[in-house]
Coordinates of C-alpha atoms and ligand atoms in Angstrom, one line a residue:
M1 CA 5.0 24.8 3.0
Q2 CA 1.8 24.6 1.1
T3 CA -0.3 22.0 0.0
R4 CA -1.7 22.8 -3.8
V5 CA -4.7 20.3 -4.4
L6 CA -5.3 20.1 -8.4
K7 CA -8.1 18.0 -9.6
V8 CA -7.5 15.5 -12.4
D9 CA -9.5 13.8 -15.0
A10 CA -8.7 9.9 -14.0
H11 CA -8.3 8.8 -17.4
Q12 CA -7.6 11.6 -19.4
P13 CA -5.9 13.8 -16.9
E14 CA -5.4 17.7 -18.0
P15 CA -2.0 18.5 -19.7
E16 CA -2.1 21.7 -17.7
A17 CA -2.1 20.2 -14.3
I18 CA 0.4 17.2 -15.5
H19 CA 2.8 19.8 -16.5
A20 CA 2.9 21.5 -13.4
A21 CA 3.3 18.4 -11.3
A22 CA 6.3 17.3 -13.8
E23 CA 7.9 20.6 -13.2
M24 CA 7.8 20.5 -9.4
L25 CA 9.2 17.0 -9.6
R26 CA 12.2 18.0 -11.8
A27 CA 12.7 21.0 -9.0
G28 CA 13.2 18.4 -6.4
R29 CA 9.6 18.8 -4.5
L30 CA 7.2 16.4 -3.9
V31 CA 4.1 15.7 -5.4
A32 CA 1.5 13.2 -4.7
F33 CA -0.5 10.8 -7.2
P34 CA -2.7 8.3 -7.5
T35 CA -1.9 5.1 -8.9
E36 CA -4.3 2.1 -9.2
T37 CA -3.4 0.8 -6.0
V38 CA -2.9 3.6 -3.5
Y39 CA -2.1 7.4 -3.7
G40 CA 1.7 7.5 -3.7
L41 CA 4.1 10.4 -2.5
G42 CA 6.5 10.8 -5.5
A43 CA 9.6 12.9 -5.5
N44 CA 12.5 12.4 -9.0
A45 CA 14.0 9.0 -8.3
L46 CA 17.1 10.4 -9.3
D47 CA 17.5 12.8 -6.9
S48 CA 19.0 11.9 -3.3
A49 CA 17.8 15.3 -1.8
A50 CA 14.5 14.8 -3.1
I51 CA 14.4 11.6 -1.9
D52 CA 15.1 12.6 1.7
R53 CA 12.3 15.3 1.7
I54 CA 10.2 12.1 1.2
Y55 CA 11.5 10.6 4.4
A56 CA 11.0 13.5 6.3
A57 CA 7.3 14.4 4.9
K58 CA 6.5 10.2 6.1
Q59 CA 8.3 10.6 9.2
R60 CA 9.7 7.3 8.0
P61 CA 12.6 5.7 9.2
A62 CA 15.8 5.8 7.2
S63 CA 15.5 2.2 7.4
D64 CA 12.7 1.6 4.8
P65 CA 13.3 1.2 0.8
I66 CA 11.1 3.2 -1.6
I67 CA 10.0 1.9 -4.6
A68 CA 10.7 3.9 -8.0
H69 CA 8.2 4.2 -10.7
I70 CA 8.8 3.8 -14.2
H71 CA 6.5 4.3 -17.6
E72 CA 8.8 2.7 -19.9
I73 CA 11.2 -0.7 -20.1
S74 CA 14.1 1.2 -20.9
Q75 CA 13.9 3.2 -17.5
L76 CA 13.9 -0.5 -15.6
Y77 CA 17.4 -0.8 -17.5
M78 CA 18.7 2.4 -16.2
L79 CA 17.7 1.6 -12.7
A80 CA 19.2 -2.1 -12.6
V81 CA 21.7 -4.3 -13.7
A82 CA 21.9 -8.3 -13.3
V83 CA 18.1 -8.6 -14.2
P84 CA 17.3 -11.9 -14.6
D85 CA 15.9 -13.5 -18.0
S86 CA 12.9 -14.7 -15.9
V87 CA 11.8 -11.0 -15.3
D88 CA 10.8 -10.8 -19.4
V89 CA 8.4 -12.6 -18.8
L90 CA 7.0 -11.3 -15.7
I91 CA 6.8 -7.7 -17.1
D92 CA 5.8 -8.9 -20.6
Q93 CA 2.4 -10.2 -18.5
L94 CA 1.7 -8.5 -15.2
W95 CA 3.2 -4.7 -16.4
P96 CA 2.0 -2.0 -16.4
G97 CA 0.2 -3.5 -13.0
P98 CA 0.3 -3.7 -9.5
L99 CA 3.8 -5.9 -9.1
T100 CA 7.1 -4.5 -7.7
L101 CA 10.2 -6.0 -8.6
V102 CA 13.4 -6.1 -6.6
L103 CA 16.3 -6.0 -8.5
K104 CA 20.2 -5.1 -8.0
R105 CA 20.8 -1.3 -8.3
A106 CA 22.3 0.2 -11.4
S107 CA 25.3 2.3 -9.9
G108 CA 23.9 5.8 -10.7
V109 CA 21.0 5.3 -8.4
P110 CA 20.7 7.1 -5.1
A111 CA 21.3 4.7 -2.2
N112 CA 19.0 6.3 0.0
I113 CA 16.5 4.9 -2.3
A114 CA 17.0 1.7 -1.0
T115 CA 18.6 2.3 2.4
G116 CA 21.9 2.1 1.2
M117 CA 21.0 -1.6 0.3
P118 CA 22.6 -2.9 -3.4
T119 CA 19.0 -3.4 -4.4
V120 CA 16.3 -1.4 -6.0
A121 CA 12.2 -2.2 -6.0
I122 CA 10.6 -0.9 -9.8
R123 CA 7.2 -0.5 -10.2
M124 CA 5.1 0.5 -13.8
P125 CA 2.1 1.8 -12.8
A126 CA -1.0 1.5 -15.0
H127 CA -3.2 4.4 -13.5
P128 CA -3.3 7.0 -16.6
V129 CA -3.1 10.0 -14.1
A130 CA 0.4 8.0 -13.0
R131 CA 1.8 7.3 -16.3
A132 CA 1.0 10.9 -17.5
L133 CA 3.3 12.1 -14.8
L134 CA 5.7 9.8 -15.6
Q135 CA 5.8 10.8 -19.1
A136 CA 6.3 14.5 -18.6
A137 CA 8.7 14.2 -15.9
D138 CA 10.8 12.2 -17.9
T139 CA 12.4 11.0 -14.6
P140 CA 11.9 7.4 -12.9
I141 CA 9.8 8.6 -10.0
A142 CA 10.4 7.2 -6.2
A143 CA 7.1 7.0 -4.5
P144 CA 5.7 5.1 -1.4
S145 CA 2.4 5.2 -0.1
A146 CA 1.2 8.8 0.3
N147 CA 0.3 8.3 4.5
T148 CA 2.7 9.3 7.3
F149 CA 4.5 6.0 8.4
T150 CA 2.6 3.4 10.1
R151 CA -0.8 4.9 9.1
P152 CA -3.2 3.4 6.9
S153 CA -2.1 3.8 3.3
A154 CA -4.1 6.7 1.6
T155 CA -6.5 5.9 -1.5
T156 CA -7.9 9.5 -1.6
A157 CA -6.3 13.0 -2.1
A158 CA -8.0 13.6 1.3
H159 CA -6.6 11.0 3.0
V160 CA -3.4 12.3 1.7
L161 CA -4.2 15.7 2.7
E162 CA -5.2 14.7 6.0
D163 CA -1.4 12.9 7.1
L164 CA 0.3 15.3 4.6
Q165 CA -0.9 18.7 4.6
G166 CA 1.9 21.1 4.6
R167 CA 4.3 18.0 3.8
V168 CA 4.1 17.6 0.3
D169 CA 4.0 20.2 -2.2
L170 CA 1.2 19.3 -4.6
I171 CA -1.3 16.4 -4.6
L172 CA -2.9 15.5 -7.9
D173 CA -6.7 14.3 -6.8
G174 CA -7.8 11.9 -9.7
G175 CA -10.9 10.4 -7.3
A176 CA -10.1 7.0 -5.4
A177 CA -6.7 5.0 -6.5
T178 CA -9.0 1.8 -8.2
G179 CA -7.4 -0.8 -6.6
G180 CA -7.1 0.0 -2.6
M181 CA -4.2 -2.2 -1.5
E182 CA -0.6 -1.5 -2.3
S183 CA 1.2 -4.1 -5.3
T184 CA 3.0 -7.3 -4.7
V185 CA 6.7 -6.9 -3.9
L186 CA 8.2 -9.8 -5.5
D187 CA 12.2 -10.3 -4.8
M188 CA 14.0 -11.1 -7.7
T189 CA 17.3 -11.2 -6.8
Q190 CA 17.0 -14.3 -5.0
F191 CA 16.2 -17.5 -6.1
P192 CA 13.9 -18.8 -5.5
P193 CA 11.9 -15.7 -5.9
V194 CA 10.5 -14.2 -2.7
V195 CA 7.1 -12.9 -2.4
L196 CA 7.8 -9.8 0.2
R197 CA 4.6 -8.4 0.4
P198 CA 1.4 -9.7 -0.9
G199 CA -0.6 -7.1 -3.3
G200 CA -2.9 -6.7 -6.0
V201 CA -1.0 -9.5 -8.3
L202 CA -2.1 -12.9 -6.8
L203 CA 0.3 -15.4 -5.9
E204 CA -1.7 -17.9 -8.3
D205 CA -0.6 -15.5 -11.0
L206 CA 2.9 -15.9 -10.2
Q207 CA 3.3 -19.3 -9.8
A208 CA 1.9 -19.6 -13.2
L209 CA 5.0 -17.7 -14.2
L210 CA 7.9 -18.8 -12.0
P211 CA 6.4 -21.9 -10.1
D212 CA 9.1 -21.9 -7.7
V213 CA 7.8 -18.4 -5.8
L214 CA 7.6 -18.3 -2.3
L215 CA 5.7 -16.2 -0.2
L216 CA 7.9 -14.8 2.6
Q217 CA 5.6 -15.3 5.9
R218 CA 7.9 -13.4 8.6
Y219 CA 6.5 -10.6 10.8
V220 CA 9.1 -8.7 13.2
D221 CA 8.2 -5.9 15.6
A222 CA 9.8 -2.5 15.3
S223 CA 12.1 -3.3 18.6
Q224 CA 13.7 -5.9 16.3
H225 CA 16.4 -4.8 13.6
T226 CA 15.9 -6.5 10.8
S227 CA 17.5 -6.7 7.2
A228 CA 14.0 -7.3 5.5
P229 CA 12.5 -4.1 4.7
G230 CA 8.9 -3.8 5.1
Q231 CA 8.4 -6.9 7.4
M232 CA 7.2 -4.7 10.0
L233 CA 4.3 -6.0 12.0
K234 CA 3.2 -2.6 13.3
H235 CA 1.6 -1.5 10.0
Y236 CA -1.2 0.4 8.1
S237 CA -2.8 1.1 11.7
P238 CA -5.5 3.5 12.8
R239 CA -5.7 5.0 16.0
A240 CA -7.8 2.5 17.2
R241 CA -6.9 -0.7 18.3
I242 CA -7.8 -3.3 15.7
L243 CA -9.1 -6.9 17.0
L244 CA -8.8 -9.0 14.4
F245 CA -11.2 -12.5 14.6
T246 CA -10.6 -16.0 12.9
G247 CA -12.4 -19.2 13.1
E248 CA -15.7 -20.7 12.0
H249 CA -18.0 -17.9 10.3
A250 CA -21.0 -18.3 12.6
A251 CA -18.7 -18.7 15.8
V252 CA -16.6 -15.5 14.8
I253 CA -19.7 -13.7 14.2
E254 CA -21.5 -14.1 18.0
A255 CA -18.0 -13.8 19.6
M256 CA -17.4 -10.3 18.2
Q257 CA -21.0 -9.5 19.3
A258 CA -20.1 -10.8 23.1
H259 CA -17.1 -9.0 22.6
L260 CA -18.9 -5.5 21.8
E261 CA -20.9 -5.9 25.0
A262 CA -17.9 -4.9 27.0
Y263 CA -18.2 -1.1 24.9
A264 CA -20.4 1.4 24.6
S265 CA -22.2 1.4 21.0
D266 CA -20.4 4.3 20.2
R267 CA -16.8 3.8 21.3
A268 CA -16.5 0.6 19.0
G269 CA -16.8 -0.1 15.0
V270 CA -17.2 -3.2 12.9
M271 CA -15.8 -3.6 9.5
V272 CA -18.0 -6.4 8.2
L273 CA -19.4 -7.6 4.4
D274 CA -22.6 -5.8 3.4
D275 CA -24.9 -8.8 4.5
E276 CA -23.4 -8.6 8.1
C277 CA -24.3 -5.4 9.1
R278 CA -27.5 -6.7 10.4
H279 CA -25.7 -8.7 13.1
F280 CA -24.3 -5.8 14.4
E281 CA -27.1 -2.7 14.6
G282 CA -27.2 -1.1 17.7
L283 CA -24.1 -2.6 18.9
A284 CA -21.3 -0.7 17.3
I285 CA -20.6 2.1 14.3
V286 CA -21.0 -0.4 11.3
A287 CA -18.9 0.1 8.2
P288 CA -19.6 -2.4 5.2
M289 CA -16.9 -2.7 3.1
G290 CA -18.8 -4.2 0.2
Q291 CA -19.2 -8.1 -0.7
T292 CA -16.3 -9.1 -2.6
L293 CA -12.5 -9.6 -1.7
T294 CA -11.8 -6.7 -4.6
E295 CA -14.1 -4.6 -2.7
I296 CA -12.8 -5.5 0.7
G297 CA -9.4 -4.6 -0.9
Q298 CA -10.6 -1.2 -2.3
N299 CA -12.4 -0.1 1.0
L300 CA -10.0 -1.4 3.6
F301 CA -8.0 1.4 3.8
A302 CA -11.1 3.7 3.8
T303 CA -12.6 2.4 6.3
M304 CA -10.4 2.4 9.0
R305 CA -9.7 6.1 8.4
H306 CA -13.5 6.7 8.2
L307 CA -13.9 4.6 12.0
D308 CA -11.0 6.4 13.3
A309 CA -12.9 9.7 12.4
Y310 CA -15.8 9.1 14.8
N311 CA -12.7 8.3 17.6
V312 CA -13.8 4.7 18.6
D313 CA -11.7 3.0 20.8
V314 CA -11.5 -0.4 18.9
I315 CA -12.3 -1.9 15.6
L316 CA -13.7 -5.2 14.7
V317 CA -12.7 -6.9 12.2
R318 CA -12.8 -11.1 10.9
D319 CA -10.9 -12.7 8.7
F320 CA -11.9 -13.0 5.2
G321 CA -10.0 -16.1 4.0
R322 CA -6.6 -16.9 2.3
E323 CA -7.7 -17.2 -1.7
G324 CA -7.0 -14.8 -4.1
L325 CA -7.0 -11.1 -2.7
G326 CA -7.6 -12.6 0.7
V327 CA -3.7 -13.1 1.4
A328 CA -3.3 -9.4 1.0
V329 CA -6.3 -8.5 2.9
W330 CA -5.0 -11.0 5.9
D331 CA -1.1 -9.6 5.2
R332 CA -3.1 -5.9 6.2
L333 CA -5.5 -6.9 8.5
L334 CA -2.5 -8.6 10.6
R335 CA -0.7 -5.4 10.6
A336 CA -3.2 -3.4 11.4
A337 CA -3.7 -5.2 14.5
E338 CA -0.2 -5.6 15.4
G339 CA -0.4 -9.6 15.4
H340 CA -2.7 -9.7 17.8
V341 CA -5.8 -12.4 16.3
I342 CA -8.4 -13.7 18.4
R343 CA -9.3 -17.4 17.2
V344 CA -12.2 -18.8 18.1
Ligands
TXA1 O1 1.2 0.1 -4.5 C1 2.2 0.6 -4.2 O2 3.2 -0.4 -4.0 C2 2.7 1.8 -3.9 C3 2.1 2.9 -5.0 C4 1.9 4.1 -4.4 O3 3.1 2.5 -5.9 N1 3.3 2.0 -3.1 C5 3.8 1.6 -1.9 O4 5.1 2.2 -0.9 O5 3.1 0.4 -1.1 P1 5.4 1.9 0.4 O6 6.9 2.3 0.2 O7 4.6 2.1 1.1 O8 6.0 0.4 0.3 C6 7.1 -0.3 -0.4 C7 7.5 -1.5 0.1 C8 7.7 -1.9 1.4 O9 7.1 -3.1 2.0 C9 9.1 -1.6 1.2 O10 9.8 -2.5 2.6 C10 9.3 -2.3 0.0 O11 8.4 -2.1 -1.1 N2 10.6 -2.2 -0.8 C11 11.0 -1.2 -1.4 N3 12.2 -1.0 -1.8 C12 12.8 -2.3 -1.2 C13 14.1 -3.1 -1.7 N4 14.9 -2.7 -2.1 N5 14.2 -4.1 -1.3 C14 13.1 -4.6 -0.9 N6 11.9 -4.2 0.1 C15 12.1 -2.7 -0.4
MG2 MG1 3.6 2.1 3.0

């Protein structure tokens, strides 16, 4: 398969490119596109053969379900049934945006989008390219993150190409995905509702609307069978081993420095705040991610891929706290580190 890349304006995508992409989707082909979280690998959500192509392209086990993207509320009621009233306020306040709702699946929706489970995950993205594509395709679009299974999510078209060249028909290149981390996944089929994956919509924002909401804190490794999709511990991993440090700040910096003595400076990388770079000059390949949690979120996956390109053996990173977006950042780091945390 030849992979075409079409550049589009992130704010006002060119109609010709959007229509070419929509045509492909309607013909059962795969199109990668930017969203406000990460790039998605899209297929017609009502075409089970096209959905199968997503699993094949990502080399993703058929046990991990896929999110259906929509652009208007009527599509929610086409995909889901028995939608609880409590969903209204979420839609009203947080859509379009980085919030995915797990609901009871309607009978006409292909079962393989949800690996046979009786549910479906639905999200209304805010990114103008995603919205234009959904509108032109005139069908919900099934789209996981556009990376190979267990690799860091793709936040640029170049990342998508790196993982999926020859496996996706078309990539709409609308520049960097703005948020950098995936959506918050909220299971509305249970009461109280449960956050299955922390993400761009903060726990605090959900609690303000749904006071009972819980955060699932359970990870399993690949050898365990699980009924909880998306809880696999190894995920988002660069090729290099991630060493995740937690503890008091000064002690953590010192422990990271001491740890780097064991590695040649060109075989190790560190992912740090801008103002922490000076602690690691000459000890490792230093990758600054910005200064705020928003910037860390935006740069997290791109930085892992950037350091991987240097072929380092290890990447050291620290706990950036659990405030606000910190919950989502910690989740991604913990999984990238396959659960191994170095407590200082
Ligand atoms: O921000 C995002 O959500 C991005 C963009 C492209 O929209 N998509 C994304 O998709 O991250 P993916 O496939 O990489 O992650 C989807 C998550 C997984 O954790 C999956 O297990 C969960 O959503 N999920 C999907 N369908 C589900 C379902 N029916 N029940 C429970 N969890 C589900
Ligand atoms: Mg993913």
